[in-house]
JSON list of C-alpha atoms in Angstrom, two decimals:
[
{"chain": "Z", "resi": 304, "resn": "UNK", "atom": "CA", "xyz": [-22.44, -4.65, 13.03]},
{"chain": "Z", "resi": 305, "resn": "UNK", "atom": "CA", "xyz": [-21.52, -7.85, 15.46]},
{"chain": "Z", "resi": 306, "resn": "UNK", "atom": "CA", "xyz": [-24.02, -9.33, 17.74]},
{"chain": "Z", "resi": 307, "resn": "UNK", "atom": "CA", "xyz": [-21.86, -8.28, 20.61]},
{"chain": "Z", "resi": 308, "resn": "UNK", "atom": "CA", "xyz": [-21.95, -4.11, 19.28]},
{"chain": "Z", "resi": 309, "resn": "UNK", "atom": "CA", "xyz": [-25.92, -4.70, 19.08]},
{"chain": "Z", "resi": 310, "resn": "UNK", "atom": "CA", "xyz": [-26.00, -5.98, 22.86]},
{"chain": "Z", "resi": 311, "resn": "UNK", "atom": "CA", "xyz": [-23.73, -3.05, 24.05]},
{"chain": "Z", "resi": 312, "resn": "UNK", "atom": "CA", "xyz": [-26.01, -0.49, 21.97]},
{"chain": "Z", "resi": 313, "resn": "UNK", "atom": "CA", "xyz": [-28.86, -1.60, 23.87]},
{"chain": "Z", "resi": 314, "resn": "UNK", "atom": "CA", "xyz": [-27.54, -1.75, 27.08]},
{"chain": "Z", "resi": 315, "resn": "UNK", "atom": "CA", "xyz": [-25.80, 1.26, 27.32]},
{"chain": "Z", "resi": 316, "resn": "UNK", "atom": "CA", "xyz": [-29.95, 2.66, 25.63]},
{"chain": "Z", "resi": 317, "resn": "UNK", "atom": "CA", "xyz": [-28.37, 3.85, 22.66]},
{"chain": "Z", "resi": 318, "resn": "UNK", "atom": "CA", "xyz": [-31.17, 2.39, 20.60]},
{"chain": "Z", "resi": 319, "resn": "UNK", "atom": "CA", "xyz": [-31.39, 5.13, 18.20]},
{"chain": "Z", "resi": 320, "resn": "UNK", "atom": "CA", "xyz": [-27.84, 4.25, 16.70]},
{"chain": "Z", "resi": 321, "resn": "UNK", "atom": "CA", "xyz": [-29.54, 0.76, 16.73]},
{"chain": "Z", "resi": 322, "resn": "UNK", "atom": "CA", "xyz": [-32.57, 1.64, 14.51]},
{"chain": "Z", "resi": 323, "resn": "UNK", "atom": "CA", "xyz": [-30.43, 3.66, 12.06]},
{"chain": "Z", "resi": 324, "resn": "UNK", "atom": "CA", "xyz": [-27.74, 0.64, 11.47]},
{"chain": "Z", "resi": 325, "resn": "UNK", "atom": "CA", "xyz": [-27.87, -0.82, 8.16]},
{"chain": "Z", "resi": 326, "resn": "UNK", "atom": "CA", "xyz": [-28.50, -4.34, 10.04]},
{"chain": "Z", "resi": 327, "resn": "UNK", "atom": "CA", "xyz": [-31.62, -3.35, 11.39]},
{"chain": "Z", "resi": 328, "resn": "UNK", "atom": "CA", "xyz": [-33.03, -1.31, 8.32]},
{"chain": "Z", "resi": 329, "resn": "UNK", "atom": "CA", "xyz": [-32.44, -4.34, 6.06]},
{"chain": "Z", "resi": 330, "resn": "UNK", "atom": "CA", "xyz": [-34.02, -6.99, 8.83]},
{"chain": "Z", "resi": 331, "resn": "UNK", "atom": "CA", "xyz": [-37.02, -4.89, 8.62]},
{"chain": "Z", "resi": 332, "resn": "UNK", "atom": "CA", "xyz": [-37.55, -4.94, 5.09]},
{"chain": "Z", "resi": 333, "resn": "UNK", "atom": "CA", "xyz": [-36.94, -8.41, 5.31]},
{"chain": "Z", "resi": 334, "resn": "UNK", "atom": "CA", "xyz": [-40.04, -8.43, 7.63]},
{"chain": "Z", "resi": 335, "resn": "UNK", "atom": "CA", "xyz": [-41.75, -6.59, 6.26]},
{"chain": "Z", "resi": 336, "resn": "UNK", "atom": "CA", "xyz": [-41.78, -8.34, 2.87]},
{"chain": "Z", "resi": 337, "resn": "UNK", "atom": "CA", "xyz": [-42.42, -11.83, 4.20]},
{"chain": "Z", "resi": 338, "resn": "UNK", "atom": "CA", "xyz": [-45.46, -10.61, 5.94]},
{"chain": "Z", "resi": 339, "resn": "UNK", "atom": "CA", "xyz": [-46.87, -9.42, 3.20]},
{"chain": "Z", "resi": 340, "resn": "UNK", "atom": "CA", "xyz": [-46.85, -5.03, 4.23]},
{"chain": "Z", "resi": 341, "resn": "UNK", "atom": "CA", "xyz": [-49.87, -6.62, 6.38]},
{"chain": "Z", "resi": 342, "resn": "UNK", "atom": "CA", "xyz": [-50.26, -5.58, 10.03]},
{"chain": "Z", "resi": 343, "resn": "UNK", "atom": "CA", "xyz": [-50.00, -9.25, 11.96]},
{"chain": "Z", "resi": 344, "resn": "UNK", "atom": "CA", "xyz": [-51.60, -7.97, 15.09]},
{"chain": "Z", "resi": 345, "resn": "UNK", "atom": "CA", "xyz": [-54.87, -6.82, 13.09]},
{"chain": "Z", "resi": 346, "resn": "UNK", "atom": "CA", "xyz": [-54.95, -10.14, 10.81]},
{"chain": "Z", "resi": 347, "resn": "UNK", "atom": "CA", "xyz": [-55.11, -12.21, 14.24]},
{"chain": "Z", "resi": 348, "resn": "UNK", "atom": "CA", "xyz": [-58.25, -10.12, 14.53]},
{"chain": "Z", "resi": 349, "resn": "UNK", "atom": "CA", "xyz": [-59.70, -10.63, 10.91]},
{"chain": "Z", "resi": 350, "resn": "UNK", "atom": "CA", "xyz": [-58.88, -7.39, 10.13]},
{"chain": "Z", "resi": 351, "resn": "UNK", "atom": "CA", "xyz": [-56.50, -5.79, 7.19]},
{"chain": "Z", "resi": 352, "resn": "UNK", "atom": "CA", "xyz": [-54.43, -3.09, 8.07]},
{"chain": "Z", "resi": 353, "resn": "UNK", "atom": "CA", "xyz": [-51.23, -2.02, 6.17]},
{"chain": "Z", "resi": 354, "resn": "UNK", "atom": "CA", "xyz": [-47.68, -2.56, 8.12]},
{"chain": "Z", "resi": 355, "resn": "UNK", "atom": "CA", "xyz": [-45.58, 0.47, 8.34]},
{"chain": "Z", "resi": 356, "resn": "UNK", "atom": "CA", "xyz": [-43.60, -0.47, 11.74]},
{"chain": "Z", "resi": 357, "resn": "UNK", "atom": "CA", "xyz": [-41.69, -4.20, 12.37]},
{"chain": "Z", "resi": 358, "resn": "UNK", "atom": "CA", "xyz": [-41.99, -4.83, 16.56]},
{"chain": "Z", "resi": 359, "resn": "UNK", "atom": "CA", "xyz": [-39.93, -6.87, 18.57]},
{"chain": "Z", "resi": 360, "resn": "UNK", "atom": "CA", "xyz": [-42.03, -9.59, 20.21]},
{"chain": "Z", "resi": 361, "resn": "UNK", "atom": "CA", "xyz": [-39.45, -10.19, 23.11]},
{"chain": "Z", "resi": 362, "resn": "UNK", "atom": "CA", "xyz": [-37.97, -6.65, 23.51]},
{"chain": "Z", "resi": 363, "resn": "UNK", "atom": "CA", "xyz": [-34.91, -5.69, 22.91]},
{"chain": "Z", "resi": 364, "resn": "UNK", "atom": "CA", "xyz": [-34.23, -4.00, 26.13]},
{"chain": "Z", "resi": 365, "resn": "UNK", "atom": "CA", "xyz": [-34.63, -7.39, 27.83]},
{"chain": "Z", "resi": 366, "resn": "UNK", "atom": "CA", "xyz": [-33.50, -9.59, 25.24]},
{"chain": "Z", "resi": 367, "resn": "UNK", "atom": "CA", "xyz": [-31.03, -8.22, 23.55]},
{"chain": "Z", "resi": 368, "resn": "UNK", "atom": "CA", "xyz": [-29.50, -11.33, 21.67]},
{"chain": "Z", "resi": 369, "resn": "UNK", "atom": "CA", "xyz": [-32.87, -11.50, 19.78]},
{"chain": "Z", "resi": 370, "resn": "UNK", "atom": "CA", "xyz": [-32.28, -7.84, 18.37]},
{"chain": "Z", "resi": 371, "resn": "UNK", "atom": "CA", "xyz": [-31.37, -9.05, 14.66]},
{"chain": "Z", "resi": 372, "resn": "UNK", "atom": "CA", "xyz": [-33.46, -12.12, 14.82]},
{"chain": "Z", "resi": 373, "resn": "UNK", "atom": "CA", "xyz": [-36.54, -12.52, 12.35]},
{"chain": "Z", "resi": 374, "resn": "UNK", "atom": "CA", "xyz": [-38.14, -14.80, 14.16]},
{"chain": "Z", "resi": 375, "resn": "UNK", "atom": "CA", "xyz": [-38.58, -12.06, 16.87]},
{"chain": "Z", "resi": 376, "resn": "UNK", "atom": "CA", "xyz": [-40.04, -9.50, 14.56]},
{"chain": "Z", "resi": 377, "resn": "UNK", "atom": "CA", "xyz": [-43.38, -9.22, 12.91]},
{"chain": "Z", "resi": 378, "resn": "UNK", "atom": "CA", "xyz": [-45.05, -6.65, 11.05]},
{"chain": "Z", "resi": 379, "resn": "UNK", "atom": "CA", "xyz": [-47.53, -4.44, 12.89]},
{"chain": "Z", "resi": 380, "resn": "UNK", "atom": "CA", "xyz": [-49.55, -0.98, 11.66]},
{"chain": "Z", "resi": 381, "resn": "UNK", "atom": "CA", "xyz": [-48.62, 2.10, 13.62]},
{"chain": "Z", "resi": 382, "resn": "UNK", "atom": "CA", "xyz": [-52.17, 2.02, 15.65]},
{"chain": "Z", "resi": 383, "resn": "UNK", "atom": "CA", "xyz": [-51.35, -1.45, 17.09]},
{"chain": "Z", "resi": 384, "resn": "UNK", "atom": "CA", "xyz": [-47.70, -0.90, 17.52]},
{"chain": "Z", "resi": 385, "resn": "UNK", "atom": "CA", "xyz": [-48.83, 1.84, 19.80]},
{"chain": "Z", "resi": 386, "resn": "UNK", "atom": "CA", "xyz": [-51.39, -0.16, 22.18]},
{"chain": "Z", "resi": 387, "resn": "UNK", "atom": "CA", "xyz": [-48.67, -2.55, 22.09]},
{"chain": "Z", "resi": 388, "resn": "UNK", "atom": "CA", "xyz": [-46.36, -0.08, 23.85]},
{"chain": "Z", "resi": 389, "resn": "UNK", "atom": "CA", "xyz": [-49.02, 1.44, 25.86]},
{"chain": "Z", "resi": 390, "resn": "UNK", "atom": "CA", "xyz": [-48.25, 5.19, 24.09]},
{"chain": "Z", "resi": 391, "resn": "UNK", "atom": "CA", "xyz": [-52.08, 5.38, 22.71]},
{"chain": "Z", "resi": 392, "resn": "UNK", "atom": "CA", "xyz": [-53.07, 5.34, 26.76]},
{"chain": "Z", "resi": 393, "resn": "UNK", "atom": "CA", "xyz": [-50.11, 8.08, 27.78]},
{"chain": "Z", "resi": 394, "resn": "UNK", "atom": "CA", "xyz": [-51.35, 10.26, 24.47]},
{"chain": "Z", "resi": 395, "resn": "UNK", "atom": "CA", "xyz": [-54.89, 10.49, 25.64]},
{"chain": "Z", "resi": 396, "resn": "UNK", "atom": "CA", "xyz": [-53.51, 11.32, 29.31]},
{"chain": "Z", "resi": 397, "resn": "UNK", "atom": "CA", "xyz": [-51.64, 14.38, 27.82]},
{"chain": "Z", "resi": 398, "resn": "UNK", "atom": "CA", "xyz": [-54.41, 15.51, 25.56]},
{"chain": "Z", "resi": 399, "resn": "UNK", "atom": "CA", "xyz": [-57.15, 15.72, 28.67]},
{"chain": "Z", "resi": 400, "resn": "UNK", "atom": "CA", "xyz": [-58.71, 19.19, 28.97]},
{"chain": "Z", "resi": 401, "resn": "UNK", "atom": "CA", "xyz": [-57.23, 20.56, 32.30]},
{"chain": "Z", "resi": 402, "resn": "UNK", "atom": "CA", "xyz": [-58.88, 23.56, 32.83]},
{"chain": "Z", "resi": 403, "resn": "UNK", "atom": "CA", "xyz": [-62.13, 23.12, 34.60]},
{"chain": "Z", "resi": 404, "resn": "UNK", "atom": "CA", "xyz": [-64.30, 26.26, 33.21]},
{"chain": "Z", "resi": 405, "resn": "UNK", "atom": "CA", "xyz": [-65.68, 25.08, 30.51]},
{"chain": "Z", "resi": 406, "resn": "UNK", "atom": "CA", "xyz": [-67.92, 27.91, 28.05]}
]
């Protein structure tokens, strides 16, 4: 896949065909290997957390060109890939107890 059919995946929000291209599953590995399987978000914090997700520091939805760069990924767990993306904050907003009897 050419730089220019990564660009027009993105733009036209067809990441999922994106994520499943055989560029993009081997950059990840690569990632994933040269950072060891080891969350970089939680080793900033002196913690150790295993890496099952590679994030895009400058997203791909606004930077584009830097889809298939490896500079522009690092390895992250699934907890802080979350936060990252705000979805831990909209999962706790949909899990809230509505109903307001309470036995």
């Amino acid at each position: 896949m050419k730089t220019e059919e990564v660009i027009n995946l993105i733009r036209t929000d067809n990441l999922m065909k994106f994520y499943k291209s055989k560029e993009w599953k081997e950059l990840r590995l690569q990632a994933l290997e040269r950072d060891h399987y080891e969350c970089q978000s939680c080793k900033r914090k002196g913690k150790y957390r295993r890496a099952r997700n590679v994030h895009h520091i400058k997203e791909v939805k606004t930077h584009p060109h830097l889809a298939l760069e490896l500079d522009n990924l690092e390895s992250v767990c699934i907890q802080c890939h979350n936060e990252e993306h705000k979805r831990l904050e909209k999962y706790i907003k949909q899990k809230r107890f509505v109903n307001e009897e309470r036995w």
